[in-house]
Steps between C-alpha positions, in 0.01 A plus 500: 500500500134497393244767583324274751833412665583871531154565646550226758841642588343841568224344710754295698710811569197704608391209720813548709364827638270501800284801421390713209727793592808279465365381164457859384853588605623202299296606195630857530851354509429313175396828342823665608693220325322552167743620235452872438274599215655785304311826546460542122318162492233622744260614231120516500469196275681293764280614790260240639169684487273482804767464767488745789877545472695545182622162377703463182548170321705423194572169332731370232580161351842347540587150379134400487427623851325812628706744705319746723612835640275675750495787747260691722494822697371304803725259693226246572372508142854461370534196725176352368601542135838350599315182606352468152831582331673236710246236397455590131834644390699283258205272427365416152206721398271201440557380858438847643171520312375172647642554850263498796602807698264440790807424715485867594176427689683236706763751618259657750602847382168602345314484832709785635484726196253775425252377234660721234844349569358146504341569162839619374632145543243377248586785265872417523440132422276588206748753361790255525301244301404768246865589451590130458232473231715726280764225493280188488571254223847643430 
């Protein structure tokens, strides 16, 4: 499945919910399903700087595709990073680097976040692309 197909899948699923609270509960549920990040992997170099909550992101390359592992000390933030992991995990680095991640604006989640949390979404997207850059061209 391509990045844009995964984005559309997320938007379709979120579109099933009538209000923003139901959407948040769904996003929190996605965060709870994220595979656990080992405590020893939660190091300062994996922290996404500028987020109100602590958010850790790690990436590796496997069979020409980028694999992401992420965690947060906040349930809503963990859910938000889970959205990005769901869309970008197991994709080629070159495709991640050129991906338009504005789908997050279409979710309707940003309107109900504090400005610092809304900004964290941009920081997450940027950091995920930065990590993919390490594996580009391989």
